Amino acid sequence: MRTRTFVTAALLAGAALFGTAGGAVADSPSPSASGSAEGPTEAGTSFRTATPVQPGQRATAGASTGDYLYWAVPVDTGQRATMKAKVTLPKAARHGAATWQLDVYDGLRRRQACSYGAQTRAAGADAASVELSCTLRTVRSWAEQSSNDPLPGTYFVRLTVTDLPQEDLGLPVHAEFEPAVAGTGGAYAVDGKLAAPLVPGAAAGSKDGESASPEPSASASAAGKRSVAASEPEGGWSSGRWSDRWAWTAAGGVLAALAGIGGYAMTRGGGRPSRVPPGV
């Protein structure tokens, strides 16, 4: 009876531990966040002037057909980012279909492939809008130099039209951009991490022994700090310090200890055998 009670208690404790560890993954935010906050109302025109946008914000911008629109989004280790854009086309009569494209580049300005999503779409001459999306691979904390794996840092998103009738260039359009991130948990965690996330201006300033460049003005320095700070996640960079692999490892250790104690309790005998008088 004592053995059966102990085994039942061990099973209940194991179920509770695995439920807690699994909650670390289940509580991760989903890519389709509802009630997005209002973000910037303009977009940059190059990598250097890309407008910072936090995940969960909705950025808007008015532009002309043919312009390049750039936004910058911070994506941290263990996150899978989804970039969504919507272009409201002009009501004026257009001369033909137009093809819009959403490109994503990492902190090294390497173009990142989309795991899924409509990265390029054609809008007919009578279409009122066109929607695009790109879901990236999970960001890793470290990767080989020869690989093209996504790394933590600032990701640049470029929206533009790639094919349209020449007569439709310059028509006014309204663009909306919304990034979202979802945590993938420790399944994608790797050993090692970058010395620093790949963000603009992270390597600014001279090191010891190097020739110092002319010192920028106070306003330029403050603007650079604001740009770098704006490209950080709200909670700061994690750089792979924590993943739910720790929770799973601890839960596995506790279950192994309980299994060992339970096995011992079930296989031990009832004590020393009773002595039988000789000759009986």
Short mmCIF file of C-alpha atoms in Angstrom, two decimals:
data_model
loop_
_atom_site.label_atom_id
_atom_site.label_comp_id
_atom_site.label_asym_id
_atom_site.label_seq_id
_atom_site.Cartn_x
_atom_site.Cartn_y
_atom_site.Cartn_z
CA MET A 1 0.00 0.00 0.00
CA ARG A 2 2.83 2.38 0.85
CA THR A 3 4.56 1.56 -2.43
CA ARG A 4 1.38 2.21 -4.46
CA THR A 5 0.85 5.54 -2.72
CA PHE A 6 4.44 6.60 -3.36
CA VAL A 7 4.26 5.71 -7.07
CA THR A 8 0.98 7.64 -7.45
CA ALA A 9 2.51 10.71 -5.77
CA ALA A 10 5.60 10.48 -8.02
CA LEU A 11 3.45 10.35 -11.16
CA LEU A 12 1.41 13.36 -10.06
CA ALA A 13 4.57 15.32 -9.28
CA GLY A 14 6.03 14.46 -12.68
CA ALA A 15 2.88 15.58 -14.48
CA ALA A 16 2.97 18.88 -12.60
CA LEU A 17 6.64 19.44 -13.47
CA PHE A 18 6.13 18.75 -17.17
CA GLY A 19 3.07 20.98 -17.20
CA THR A 20 5.15 23.82 -15.75
CA ALA A 21 7.98 23.31 -18.21
CA GLY A 22 5.61 23.13 -21.15
CA GLY A 23 3.96 26.36 -20.02
CA ALA A 24 7.18 28.23 -20.79
CA VAL A 25 6.61 27.46 -24.45
CA ALA A 26 2.83 27.76 -24.42
CA ASP A 27 2.93 31.23 -22.89
CA SER A 28 5.05 32.60 -25.75
CA PRO A 29 3.37 35.40 -27.72
CA SER A 30 1.78 34.37 -30.99
CA PRO A 31 2.69 36.05 -34.31
CA SER A 32 -0.88 37.29 -34.79
CA ALA A 33 -1.02 39.80 -31.97
CA SER A 34 -4.31 41.61 -31.62
CA GLY A 35 -4.75 45.23 -30.68
CA SER A 36 -1.44 46.48 -32.10
CA ALA A 37 -0.20 49.79 -30.75
CA GLU A 38 0.17 52.74 -33.03
CA GLY A 39 3.73 53.23 -34.21
CA PRO A 40 5.65 55.71 -36.39
CA THR A 41 3.86 57.54 -39.17
CA GLU A 42 6.77 57.65 -41.60
CA ALA A 43 9.30 55.31 -43.17
CA GLY A 44 12.95 55.67 -44.06
CA THR A 45 14.29 55.73 -47.60
CA SER A 46 17.48 53.69 -47.04
CA PHE A 47 19.16 51.34 -44.58
CA ARG A 48 20.73 54.27 -42.73
CA THR A 49 17.43 56.12 -42.32
CA ALA A 50 15.20 53.11 -41.59
CA THR A 51 12.46 53.94 -39.07
CA PRO A 52 12.63 51.83 -35.86
CA VAL A 53 9.47 49.84 -35.11
CA GLN A 54 8.90 47.61 -32.08
CA PRO A 55 7.13 44.24 -32.47
CA GLY A 56 3.43 44.72 -31.85
CA GLN A 57 3.37 48.26 -33.25
CA ARG A 58 1.68 49.27 -36.49
CA ALA A 59 3.67 51.77 -38.53
CA THR A 60 2.12 53.80 -41.33
CA ALA A 61 3.57 55.92 -44.09
CA GLY A 62 2.40 57.91 -47.07
CA ALA A 63 4.53 57.52 -50.19
CA SER A 64 4.56 57.60 -53.95
CA THR A 65 4.52 54.52 -56.13
CA GLY A 66 8.14 53.63 -56.83
CA ASP A 67 9.54 54.82 -53.49
CA TYR A 68 11.59 52.52 -51.26
CA LEU A 69 10.22 52.29 -47.72
CA TYR A 70 12.49 51.02 -44.90
CA TRP A 71 11.73 49.99 -41.32
CA ALA A 72 14.05 48.52 -38.66
CA VAL A 73 12.82 45.81 -36.23
CA PRO A 74 14.77 44.25 -33.29
CA VAL A 75 14.58 40.45 -33.19
CA ASP A 76 16.18 38.56 -30.31
CA THR A 77 17.50 35.04 -29.79
CA GLY A 78 14.89 32.28 -29.97
CA GLN A 79 12.28 34.45 -31.70
CA ARG A 80 10.55 33.86 -35.01
CA ALA A 81 9.57 37.13 -36.65
CA THR A 82 6.67 37.74 -39.01
CA MET A 83 6.71 40.93 -41.08
CA LYS A 84 3.38 42.06 -42.51
CA ALA A 85 2.70 44.95 -44.85
CA LYS A 86 -0.40 46.32 -46.51
CA VAL A 87 -0.41 48.85 -49.35
CA THR A 88 -3.58 50.81 -50.06
CA LEU A 89 -3.51 51.65 -53.74
CA PRO A 90 -4.79 54.90 -55.27
CA LYS A 91 -8.38 55.11 -56.41
CA ALA A 92 -7.32 56.89 -59.57
CA ALA A 93 -7.42 54.84 -62.76
CA ARG A 94 -4.25 52.81 -63.21
CA HIS A 95 -2.80 51.50 -66.46
CA GLY A 96 -2.10 47.93 -65.40
CA ALA A 97 -1.07 45.49 -62.70
CA ALA A 98 1.73 46.26 -60.25
CA THR A 99 3.96 43.80 -58.40
CA TRP A 100 4.89 44.66 -54.80
CA GLN A 101 7.66 43.02 -52.81
CA LEU A 102 8.69 42.81 -49.14
CA ASP A 103 12.40 42.11 -48.52
CA VAL A 104 14.01 41.44 -45.12
CA TYR A 105 17.71 41.92 -44.33
CA ASP A 106 19.59 41.09 -41.13
CA GLY A 107 22.12 43.25 -39.26
CA LEU A 108 24.82 42.31 -41.78
CA ARG A 109 22.47 43.35 -44.59
CA ARG A 110 22.15 39.80 -45.83
CA ARG A 111 18.83 39.13 -47.48
CA GLN A 112 16.89 36.57 -45.44
CA ALA A 113 14.66 33.96 -47.01
CA CYS A 114 11.08 33.56 -45.83
CA SER A 115 9.98 30.29 -44.28
CA TYR A 116 6.48 31.00 -45.52
CA GLY A 117 4.28 33.92 -46.49
CA ALA A 118 3.45 35.90 -49.63
CA GLN A 119 6.61 37.97 -50.05
CA THR A 120 5.70 39.11 -53.58
CA ARG A 121 2.23 39.81 -54.87
CA ALA A 122 0.70 41.34 -57.96
CA ALA A 123 -2.18 43.80 -57.68
CA GLY A 124 -4.50 44.22 -60.60
CA ALA A 125 -5.42 47.58 -62.10
CA ASP A 126 -8.71 47.56 -60.17
CA ALA A 127 -7.34 46.25 -56.84
CA ALA A 128 -7.88 48.46 -53.80
CA SER A 129 -4.98 47.07 -51.75
CA VAL A 130 -2.32 44.38 -51.60
CA GLU A 131 -1.05 42.51 -48.53
CA LEU A 132 2.34 40.87 -48.09
CA SER A 133 3.99 38.87 -45.30
CA CYS A 134 7.27 37.15 -44.56
CA THR A 135 7.96 34.79 -41.66
CA LEU A 136 11.66 34.34 -40.97
CA ARG A 137 13.47 31.35 -39.55
CA THR A 138 14.07 31.26 -35.81
CA VAL A 139 16.89 33.59 -34.74
CA ARG A 140 19.90 31.77 -33.32
CA SER A 141 22.27 33.11 -30.69
CA TRP A 142 25.32 32.04 -32.68
CA ALA A 143 26.15 30.53 -36.08
CA GLU A 144 29.09 29.65 -38.29
CA GLN A 145 30.52 32.48 -40.41
CA SER A 146 29.83 30.56 -43.61
CA SER A 147 26.14 30.06 -42.79
CA ASN A 148 23.29 32.41 -43.49
CA ASP A 149 21.41 31.69 -40.24
CA PRO A 150 19.45 34.61 -38.74
CA LEU A 151 21.29 36.22 -35.82
CA PRO A 152 20.02 38.53 -33.05
CA GLY A 153 19.99 42.19 -33.93
CA THR A 154 18.23 44.73 -36.11
CA TYR A 155 16.33 43.48 -39.14
CA PHE A 156 15.67 45.86 -42.01
CA VAL A 157 12.41 45.57 -43.94
CA ARG A 158 12.09 47.10 -47.38
CA LEU A 159 8.79 47.57 -49.20
CA THR A 160 8.67 48.66 -52.82
CA VAL A 161 7.02 48.04 -56.18
CA THR A 162 9.11 46.01 -58.60
CA ASP A 163 7.02 46.00 -61.78
CA LEU A 164 4.32 48.38 -63.00
CA PRO A 165 3.42 50.48 -66.04
CA GLN A 166 5.63 53.53 -66.43
CA GLU A 167 2.57 55.81 -66.41
CA ASP A 168 1.68 54.74 -62.84
CA LEU A 169 4.94 55.87 -61.25
CA GLY A 170 4.44 58.60 -58.66
CA LEU A 171 0.82 57.81 -57.79
CA PRO A 172 0.16 58.25 -54.04
CA VAL A 173 -0.11 55.12 -51.87
CA HIS A 174 -0.58 54.45 -48.16
CA ALA A 175 1.55 51.74 -46.52
CA GLU A 176 1.04 49.91 -43.23
CA PHE A 177 3.73 47.76 -41.61
CA GLU A 178 3.33 45.51 -38.59
CA PRO A 179 6.04 43.19 -37.16
CA ALA A 180 5.32 40.40 -34.68
CA VAL A 181 7.57 37.92 -32.89
CA ALA A 182 6.87 34.55 -31.29
CA GLY A 183 9.13 32.64 -28.91
CA THR A 184 10.09 29.13 -30.05
CA GLY A 185 11.58 27.85 -26.78
CA GLY A 186 14.74 25.87 -26.17
CA ALA A 187 14.34 23.53 -29.15
CA TYR A 188 16.31 25.99 -31.27
CA ALA A 189 18.85 26.98 -28.60
CA VAL A 190 22.54 26.44 -29.37
CA ASP A 191 25.68 26.67 -27.31
CA GLY A 192 27.53 29.95 -27.78
CA LYS A 193 26.45 33.53 -28.37
CA LEU A 194 27.51 36.69 -30.15
CA ALA A 195 29.65 39.22 -28.34
CA ALA A 196 26.99 41.84 -29.18
CA PRO A 197 23.76 41.91 -31.23
CA LEU A 198 24.03 43.11 -34.82
CA VAL A 199 22.61 46.62 -34.46
CA PRO A 200 23.53 49.88 -36.23
CA GLY A 201 26.20 51.89 -34.39
CA ALA A 202 27.12 49.07 -31.99
CA ALA A 203 30.76 49.24 -33.05
CA ALA A 204 30.95 53.03 -33.08
CA GLY A 205 33.87 54.55 -31.21
CA SER A 206 37.56 53.71 -31.26
CA LYS A 207 39.31 51.00 -29.31
CA ASP A 208 42.52 51.29 -27.36
CA GLY A 209 45.48 51.66 -29.67
CA GLU A 210 43.44 52.76 -32.67
CA SER A 211 43.52 56.17 -34.21
CA ALA A 212 40.64 58.25 -32.97
CA SER A 213 38.30 59.81 -35.50
CA PRO A 214 37.06 63.38 -35.16
CA GLU A 215 34.65 63.54 -32.25
CA PRO A 216 31.03 64.07 -33.38
CA SER A 217 28.90 66.87 -32.10
CA ALA A 218 26.71 66.39 -29.03
CA SER A 219 23.51 66.41 -31.09
CA ALA A 220 24.82 63.80 -33.54
CA SER A 221 26.00 61.61 -30.69
CA ALA A 222 22.63 61.84 -28.93
CA ALA A 223 20.80 61.03 -32.17
CA GLY A 224 23.00 57.96 -32.67
CA LYS A 225 22.31 56.74 -29.14
CA ARG A 226 18.58 57.20 -29.63
CA SER A 227 18.74 55.24 -32.89
CA VAL A 228 20.58 52.31 -31.29
CA ALA A 229 18.30 52.34 -28.22
CA ALA A 230 15.19 52.44 -30.40
CA SER A 231 16.34 49.28 -32.19
CA GLU A 232 16.47 47.24 -28.94
CA PRO A 233 13.65 45.04 -27.68
CA GLU A 234 11.59 46.51 -24.86
CA GLY A 235 13.13 44.14 -22.30
CA GLY A 236 16.68 44.46 -23.67
CA TRP A 237 18.75 41.85 -25.46
CA SER A 238 18.84 38.38 -23.91
CA SER A 239 21.79 37.08 -26.02
CA GLY A 240 20.83 33.52 -25.18
CA ARG A 241 21.21 33.81 -21.39
CA TRP A 242 18.08 31.75 -20.73
CA SER A 243 15.97 29.18 -22.51
CA ASP A 244 13.35 26.70 -21.36
CA ARG A 245 15.91 23.92 -21.82
CA TRP A 246 16.90 24.72 -18.22
CA ALA A 247 13.35 23.99 -17.04
CA TRP A 248 13.18 20.73 -18.97
CA THR A 249 16.60 19.65 -17.64
CA ALA A 250 15.57 20.36 -14.04
CA ALA A 251 12.25 18.53 -14.50
CA GLY A 252 14.05 15.53 -15.99
CA GLY A 253 16.50 15.42 -13.07
CA VAL A 254 13.70 15.50 -10.51
CA LEU A 255 11.79 12.75 -12.32
CA ALA A 256 14.90 10.60 -12.54
CA ALA A 257 15.42 10.97 -8.77
CA LEU A 258 11.78 10.08 -8.08
CA ALA A 259 12.02 7.06 -10.38
CA GLY A 260 15.11 5.84 -8.54
CA ILE A 261 13.49 6.20 -5.14
CA GLY A 262 10.31 4.53 -6.37
CA GLY A 263 12.24 1.61 -7.86
CA TYR A 264 14.08 1.11 -4.61
CA ALA A 265 10.83 1.22 -2.63
CA MET A 266 9.21 -1.41 -4.87
CA THR A 267 12.14 -3.85 -4.98
CA ARG A 268 13.36 -3.79 -1.39
CA GLY A 269 12.43 -6.72 0.77
CA GLY A 270 10.49 -6.83 4.01
CA GLY A 271 13.64 -6.78 6.17
CA ARG A 272 15.69 -9.61 7.62
CA PRO A 273 14.17 -13.09 7.42
CA SER A 274 12.91 -14.47 10.70
CA ARG A 275 15.21 -16.93 12.44
CA VAL A 276 13.94 -20.48 12.52
CA PRO A 277 15.05 -22.61 15.49
CA PRO A 278 17.36 -25.47 14.44
CA GLY A 279 15.72 -28.82 13.95
CA VAL A 280 12.26 -27.41 13.29
#
